[in-house]
Amino acid sequence: MAPTATYRLQFHKDFTFADGEAIVPYLAELGFSEVYSSPILQATPGSLHGYDVCDPSRVNPELGGGDAFARLADAAKSHGMGLLLDTVPNHMSVADASNPWWADVLENGLSSRQASHFDIDWEPDNPNLTGKVLLPILGDQYGRVLESGQIRVEYDDGGFVLYCHDSRLPVAPRTAALVFARAVECLEATVGHDHDAVQELLSIITALDHMPPRARLAPEATQQRYRAKDVARRRVRALVESSPEAKTALNEAVTAFNGVPGEPATFDALDQLIEAQAY
């Protein structure tokens, strides 16, 4: 049966599914046949409208999650009302790191499991962008932003991320070997080449170098790539937790990569790392 009268509920962190459930009896008394719900999928934190979806596989926990939504639906049904959902399939936020699908594409490029969900031209007219995503996030020319220290790399739970203004960008697993190689140099200078931490870090670099490259891969190769990067992160995490020397060396490597404003040559390593990404 077609709706005869709908009442839209705009859900956000300050008006949740529970709040909507509480007013269902009142809406029924007014004669509305349907509750018309704003988008319910997980959106960016604090979203007031819900169209900036960042995880389409989950009901937004800020609104109460799946169980609370089910109670809202049951309340509407018990009062003889239907429930309409506002769903726009192509609405998705790529503004920050809260979108795991987008982060995965930035990290893995063409080899991402999520690459097919996005309309990306991997072979544009500009050959410099082949296999890459163009991100319009810089406030000035790239060189100026880089050499002023506005882009920095940081260690992050077994891997690395790049920060630029408000953007948090993943560093591709194989390219992390560039930072690990600098950490090896720092570590060898203090504990020597034969130290267990040095040998473990060298082994991790070798494993990363043997990962399938960032390209369109057969399913088996994609699985191999994801396994390899996950294992590498666990190994790095364990090394940092067990070896103060390795942790110090990684911090020194990160500091070296981030350069010194006013000394352009000190940003060469960071520039190399950035150029190696899928964006």
Short mmCIF file of N, CA, C and O in Angstrom, two decimals, residues 29 74 127 222 242 266:
data_model
loop_
_atom_site.label_atom_id
_atom_site.label_comp_id
_atom_site.label_asym_id
_atom_site.label_seq_id
_atom_site.Cartn_x
_atom_site.Cartn_y
_atom_site.Cartn_z
N GLU A 29 -0.86 8.86 16.42
CA GLU A 29 -2.08 9.59 16.80
C GLU A 29 -2.37 10.72 15.81
O GLU A 29 -3.54 11.04 15.54
N ASP A 74 10.12 -1.98 15.00
CA ASP A 74 9.08 -2.75 15.69
C ASP A 74 8.01 -1.82 16.28
O ASP A 74 6.81 -2.13 16.24
N PRO A 127 49.84 10.79 -17.92
CA PRO A 127 50.54 9.52 -17.61
C PRO A 127 51.11 9.49 -16.20
O PRO A 127 51.34 8.41 -15.65
N THR A 222 45.86 -11.37 -4.71
CA THR A 222 45.32 -10.37 -3.80
C THR A 222 45.33 -10.88 -2.37
O THR A 222 45.73 -10.17 -1.43
N SER A 242 58.86 -5.26 21.87
CA SER A 242 59.87 -6.07 22.57
C SER A 242 61.26 -5.46 22.58
O SER A 242 62.11 -5.85 23.39
N THR A 266 66.56 17.96 2.94
CA THR A 266 66.17 17.03 4.00
C THR A 266 64.79 16.42 3.76
O THR A 266 64.39 15.51 4.49
#
